[in-house]
């Protein structure tokens, strides 16, 4: 009788910030994103991954799959999580490497020059949408920009706490969600956490908006 046992040494995080833009681009490329989707089910061996591509009517050669794994590991998206030990009648037959995602959800962390440019654009879009929602002009509001930055910094802090304290119950629940759904829930949780922790924020926000009235 053949017995298989997985020995997991490293578990994926809930959230990970990725510094390398090229690594983030891999998540948008079809075959790389397919492989990452397969790993949502849990750690897999090379043969498991190869079989998953075949079941999707998208077979890949060994060399191609090793190339995908190399690129994803280099980008910090995939790791060697442990080993699968295969035994027969208490005799070890072979040991296979298990590959896993480094995180369930990824957020991009770009370099400072790009971040400054992108932050301006994001705030411009945010202020337009926010102003539309409350039917007021919130453009060119430096005070609002400070509150926007305060929220993004707090979100960074809160996602770190979520990462550190994620338990098995949470992982079981997340297993029912797609990556996009998980990211959405995390974002909403961060908003609620911010509102709960910053009692004075609403008054600050009203003051900021009224300055532009």
mmCIF file of C-alpha atoms in Angstrom:
data_model
loop_
_atom_site.group_PDB
_atom_site.id
_atom_site.type_symbol
_atom_site.label_atom_id
_atom_site.label_comp_id
_atom_site.label_asym_id
_atom_site.label_seq_id
_atom_site.Cartn_x
_atom_site.Cartn_y
_atom_site.Cartn_z
ATOM 1 C CA UNK A 1 0.000 0.000 0.000
ATOM 2 C CA UNK A 2 1.348 3.405 -1.008
ATOM 3 C CA UNK A 3 1.052 6.178 1.574
ATOM 4 C CA UNK A 4 1.571 9.901 0.976
ATOM 5 C CA UNK A 5 2.226 12.430 3.731
ATOM 6 C CA UNK A 6 2.834 16.148 3.324
ATOM 7 C CA UNK A 7 5.275 17.855 5.659
ATOM 8 C CA UNK A 8 4.609 21.606 5.427
ATOM 9 C CA UNK A 9 7.421 23.785 6.736
ATOM 10 C CA UNK A 10 6.362 27.191 5.411
ATOM 11 C CA UNK A 11 2.759 28.407 5.186
ATOM 12 C CA UNK A 12 1.526 31.190 2.950
ATOM 13 C CA UNK A 13 0.816 34.584 4.458
ATOM 14 C CA UNK A 14 -2.547 36.272 4.289
ATOM 15 C CA UNK A 15 -1.142 39.404 2.630
ATOM 16 C CA UNK A 16 2.197 40.244 1.032
ATOM 17 C CA UNK A 17 3.522 43.440 -0.486
ATOM 18 C CA UNK A 18 5.527 42.903 -3.669
ATOM 19 C CA UNK A 19 8.256 45.423 -4.504
ATOM 20 C CA UNK A 20 9.108 44.195 -8.000
ATOM 21 C CA UNK A 21 6.742 45.467 -10.752
ATOM 22 C CA UNK A 22 7.854 42.614 -13.035
ATOM 23 C CA UNK A 23 6.740 40.098 -10.418
ATOM 24 C CA UNK A 24 3.326 41.752 -10.203
ATOM 25 C CA UNK A 25 3.060 41.606 -13.983
ATOM 26 C CA UNK A 26 3.391 37.813 -13.800
ATOM 27 C CA UNK A 27 0.067 37.700 -11.963
ATOM 28 C CA UNK A 28 -1.548 39.196 -15.071
ATOM 29 C CA UNK A 29 -0.014 36.712 -17.535
ATOM 30 C CA UNK A 30 -2.289 33.788 -18.386
ATOM 31 C CA UNK A 31 -0.116 30.750 -17.696
ATOM 32 C CA UNK A 32 1.524 32.228 -14.601
ATOM 33 C CA UNK A 33 -1.850 33.294 -13.203
ATOM 34 C CA UNK A 34 -3.237 29.822 -13.956
ATOM 35 C CA UNK A 35 -0.456 28.240 -11.931
ATOM 36 C CA UNK A 36 -1.074 30.666 -9.068
ATOM 37 C CA UNK A 37 -4.778 29.797 -9.186
ATOM 38 C CA UNK A 38 -3.983 26.077 -8.946
ATOM 39 C CA UNK A 39 -1.972 26.781 -5.792
ATOM 40 C CA UNK A 40 -4.979 28.408 -4.128
ATOM 41 C CA UNK A 41 -6.093 24.869 -3.280
ATOM 42 C CA UNK A 42 -2.902 24.341 -1.272
ATOM 43 C CA UNK A 43 0.691 23.158 -1.754
ATOM 44 C CA UNK A 44 1.308 21.060 -4.873
ATOM 45 C CA UNK A 45 4.124 18.956 -6.270
ATOM 46 C CA UNK A 46 5.535 19.510 -9.736
ATOM 47 C CA UNK A 47 3.467 16.569 -11.006
ATOM 48 C CA UNK A 48 0.315 18.009 -9.415
ATOM 49 C CA UNK A 49 0.892 21.268 -11.283
ATOM 50 C CA UNK A 50 1.621 19.486 -14.551
ATOM 51 C CA UNK A 51 -1.580 17.472 -14.151
ATOM 52 C CA UNK A 52 -3.600 20.631 -13.433
ATOM 53 C CA UNK A 53 -2.454 22.198 -16.712
ATOM 54 C CA UNK A 54 -3.374 18.999 -18.554
ATOM 55 C CA UNK A 55 -6.834 18.914 -16.975
ATOM 56 C CA UNK A 56 -7.346 22.473 -18.241
ATOM 57 C CA UNK A 57 -6.520 21.280 -21.772
ATOM 58 C CA UNK A 58 -3.398 23.423 -21.604
ATOM 59 C CA UNK A 59 -0.529 20.899 -21.302
ATOM 60 C CA UNK A 60 2.985 22.185 -20.649
ATOM 61 C CA UNK A 61 6.399 20.587 -20.942
ATOM 62 C CA UNK A 62 8.492 19.966 -17.834
ATOM 63 C CA UNK A 63 10.926 22.667 -18.936
ATOM 64 C CA UNK A 64 8.134 25.230 -19.308
ATOM 65 C CA UNK A 65 6.658 24.510 -15.878
ATOM 66 C CA UNK A 66 10.079 24.675 -14.236
ATOM 67 C CA UNK A 67 10.505 28.041 -15.961
ATOM 68 C CA UNK A 68 7.221 29.303 -14.528
ATOM 69 C CA UNK A 69 8.196 28.139 -11.042
ATOM 70 C CA UNK A 70 11.630 29.733 -11.346
ATOM 71 C CA UNK A 71 10.166 33.105 -12.326
ATOM 72 C CA UNK A 72 7.463 33.002 -9.651
ATOM 73 C CA UNK A 73 9.948 32.037 -6.936
ATOM 74 C CA UNK A 74 12.331 34.775 -8.052
ATOM 75 C CA UNK A 75 9.478 37.283 -7.821
ATOM 76 C CA UNK A 76 8.565 36.177 -4.296
ATOM 77 C CA UNK A 77 5.196 34.791 -5.356
ATOM 78 C CA UNK A 78 5.888 31.067 -4.928
ATOM 79 C CA UNK A 79 8.024 29.181 -2.403
ATOM 80 C CA UNK A 80 9.096 25.661 -1.555
ATOM 81 C CA UNK A 81 6.676 24.968 1.279
ATOM 82 C CA UNK A 82 7.769 21.483 2.285
ATOM 83 C CA UNK A 83 7.974 17.894 1.120
ATOM 84 C CA UNK A 84 5.620 15.075 0.175
ATOM 85 C CA UNK A 85 6.946 11.774 1.461
ATOM 86 C CA UNK A 86 5.753 8.689 -0.422
ATOM 87 C CA UNK A 87 6.176 5.336 1.322
ATOM 88 C CA UNK A 88 5.244 1.757 0.539
ATOM 89 C CA UNK A 89 4.993 -0.795 3.312
ATOM 90 C CA UNK A 90 6.900 1.556 5.642
ATOM 91 C CA UNK A 91 9.732 1.906 3.129
ATOM 92 C CA UNK A 92 10.379 5.416 1.874
ATOM 93 C CA UNK A 93 10.139 5.444 -1.902
ATOM 94 C CA UNK A 94 10.724 9.109 -2.709
ATOM 95 C CA UNK A 95 10.389 12.668 -1.479
ATOM 96 C CA UNK A 96 8.858 15.394 -3.639
ATOM 97 C CA UNK A 97 9.053 19.168 -3.274
ATOM 98 C CA UNK A 98 5.805 20.967 -2.455
ATOM 99 C CA UNK A 99 5.282 24.409 -3.966
ATOM 100 C CA UNK A 100 2.938 27.018 -2.503
ATOM 101 C CA UNK A 101 1.904 30.631 -2.876
ATOM 102 C CA UNK A 102 3.744 32.986 -0.557
ATOM 103 C CA UNK A 103 0.454 34.780 0.169
ATOM 104 C CA UNK A 104 -3.255 34.614 -0.492
ATOM 105 C CA UNK A 105 -3.469 38.290 -1.521
ATOM 106 C CA UNK A 106 -0.777 40.527 -3.021
ATOM 107 C CA UNK A 107 -0.495 44.297 -2.900
ATOM 108 C CA UNK A 108 1.973 46.202 -5.058
ATOM 109 C CA UNK A 109 4.688 48.317 -3.435
ATOM 110 C CA UNK A 110 6.321 50.487 -6.087
ATOM 111 C CA UNK A 111 9.504 52.559 -5.872
ATOM 112 C CA UNK A 112 9.343 56.058 -4.377
ATOM 113 C CA UNK A 113 9.425 58.030 -7.641
ATOM 114 C CA UNK A 114 6.628 55.965 -9.163
ATOM 115 C CA UNK A 115 4.746 55.960 -5.877
ATOM 116 C CA UNK A 116 4.682 59.764 -5.737
ATOM 117 C CA UNK A 117 3.352 60.014 -9.283
ATOM 118 C CA UNK A 118 0.809 57.238 -8.801
ATOM 119 C CA UNK A 119 -0.300 58.556 -5.414
ATOM 120 C CA UNK A 120 -1.158 61.900 -7.018
ATOM 121 C CA UNK A 121 -3.222 60.144 -9.671
ATOM 122 C CA UNK A 122 -4.943 57.867 -7.155
ATOM 123 C CA UNK A 123 -5.822 60.806 -4.926
ATOM 124 C CA UNK A 124 -7.108 62.775 -7.910
ATOM 125 C CA UNK A 125 -9.421 59.901 -8.824
ATOM 126 C CA UNK A 126 -10.384 59.324 -5.182
ATOM 127 C CA UNK A 127 -11.265 62.991 -4.598
ATOM 128 C CA UNK A 128 -13.376 63.037 -7.755
ATOM 129 C CA UNK A 129 -15.291 59.883 -6.762
ATOM 130 C CA UNK A 130 -15.653 60.953 -3.139
ATOM 131 C CA UNK A 131 -16.915 64.374 -4.178
ATOM 132 C CA UNK A 132 -19.421 62.792 -6.539
ATOM 133 C CA UNK A 133 -20.706 60.485 -3.786
ATOM 134 C CA UNK A 134 -21.323 63.357 -1.340
ATOM 135 C CA UNK A 135 -22.330 65.853 -4.056
ATOM 136 C CA UNK A 136 -19.598 68.340 -3.148
ATOM 137 C CA UNK A 137 -16.395 69.625 -4.731
ATOM 138 C CA UNK A 138 -13.442 67.919 -3.020
ATOM 139 C CA UNK A 139 -10.780 68.539 -5.679
ATOM 140 C CA UNK A 140 -7.531 70.378 -4.838
ATOM 141 C CA UNK A 141 -8.058 69.784 -1.133
ATOM 142 C CA UNK A 142 -4.721 69.515 0.723
ATOM 143 C CA UNK A 143 -6.467 68.808 4.007
ATOM 144 C CA UNK A 144 -8.317 65.861 2.465
ATOM 145 C CA UNK A 145 -5.025 64.589 1.028
ATOM 146 C CA UNK A 146 -3.561 64.404 4.552
ATOM 147 C CA UNK A 147 -6.520 62.326 5.734
ATOM 148 C CA UNK A 148 -6.204 60.112 2.668
ATOM 149 C CA UNK A 149 -2.533 59.494 3.524
ATOM 150 C CA UNK A 150 -3.468 58.823 7.148
ATOM 151 C CA UNK A 151 -5.897 56.119 6.063
ATOM 152 C CA UNK A 152 -3.435 54.422 3.679
ATOM 153 C CA UNK A 153 -0.779 54.343 6.407
ATOM 154 C CA UNK A 154 -3.227 52.855 8.914
ATOM 155 C CA UNK A 155 -4.299 50.271 6.342
ATOM 156 C CA UNK A 156 -0.672 49.237 5.911
ATOM 157 C CA UNK A 157 -0.424 48.779 9.679
ATOM 158 C CA UNK A 158 -3.710 46.865 9.982
ATOM 159 C CA UNK A 159 -2.907 44.430 7.176
ATOM 160 C CA UNK A 160 0.297 43.615 9.048
ATOM 161 C CA UNK A 161 -1.742 42.760 12.152
ATOM 162 C CA UNK A 162 -4.141 40.646 10.085
ATOM 163 C CA UNK A 163 -1.165 38.778 8.684
ATOM 164 C CA UNK A 164 0.340 38.059 12.084
ATOM 165 C CA UNK A 165 -2.904 36.875 13.666
ATOM 166 C CA UNK A 166 -4.530 34.909 10.835
ATOM 167 C CA UNK A 167 -5.652 31.527 12.238
ATOM 168 C CA UNK A 168 -6.883 28.234 10.809
ATOM 169 C CA UNK A 169 -10.545 29.271 11.060
ATOM 170 C CA UNK A 170 -9.854 32.337 8.917
ATOM 171 C CA UNK A 171 -7.923 30.267 6.388
ATOM 172 C CA UNK A 172 -10.829 27.824 6.110
ATOM 173 C CA UNK A 173 -13.206 30.706 5.401
ATOM 174 C CA UNK A 174 -10.850 32.304 2.882
ATOM 175 C CA UNK A 175 -10.708 29.001 1.051
ATOM 176 C CA UNK A 176 -14.293 29.679 -0.047
ATOM 177 C CA UNK A 177 -13.340 32.969 -1.740
ATOM 178 C CA UNK A 178 -11.567 33.961 -4.925
ATOM 179 C CA UNK A 179 -8.491 36.185 -4.580
ATOM 180 C CA UNK A 180 -10.511 39.193 -5.733
ATOM 181 C CA UNK A 181 -13.220 38.483 -3.136
ATOM 182 C CA UNK A 182 -10.624 38.023 -0.384
ATOM 183 C CA UNK A 183 -8.963 41.311 -1.306
ATOM 184 C CA UNK A 184 -12.331 43.076 -1.257
ATOM 185 C CA UNK A 185 -13.148 41.754 2.230
ATOM 186 C CA UNK A 186 -9.701 42.765 3.518
ATOM 187 C CA UNK A 187 -10.175 46.289 2.141
ATOM 188 C CA UNK A 188 -13.598 46.609 3.799
ATOM 189 C CA UNK A 189 -12.205 45.287 7.102
ATOM 190 C CA UNK A 190 -9.471 47.933 6.947
ATOM 191 C CA UNK A 191 -12.049 50.685 6.410
ATOM 192 C CA UNK A 192 -14.135 49.531 9.383
ATOM 193 C CA UNK A 193 -11.015 49.178 11.539
ATOM 194 C CA UNK A 194 -9.971 52.717 10.672
ATOM 195 C CA UNK A 195 -13.396 54.155 11.523
ATOM 196 C CA UNK A 196 -13.406 52.247 14.826
ATOM 197 C CA UNK A 197 -9.918 53.405 15.843
ATOM 198 C CA UNK A 198 -10.181 57.016 14.652
ATOM 199 C CA UNK A 199 -13.192 58.459 16.458
ATOM 200 C CA UNK A 200 -12.258 62.030 15.524
ATOM 201 C CA UNK A 201 -11.865 61.249 11.826
ATOM 202 C CA UNK A 202 -15.435 62.134 10.815
ATOM 203 C CA UNK A 203 -15.123 65.621 12.315
ATOM 204 C CA UNK A 204 -11.790 66.140 10.560
ATOM 205 C CA UNK A 205 -13.302 64.959 7.301
ATOM 206 C CA UNK A 206 -16.283 67.296 7.597
ATOM 207 C CA UNK A 207 -13.960 70.222 8.344
ATOM 208 C CA UNK A 208 -11.849 69.385 5.291
ATOM 209 C CA UNK A 209 -14.830 69.162 2.978
ATOM 210 C CA UNK A 210 -16.420 72.352 4.282
ATOM 211 C CA UNK A 211 -13.239 74.304 3.538
ATOM 212 C CA UNK A 212 -13.880 73.779 -0.159
ATOM 213 C CA UNK A 213 -17.566 74.594 0.012
#
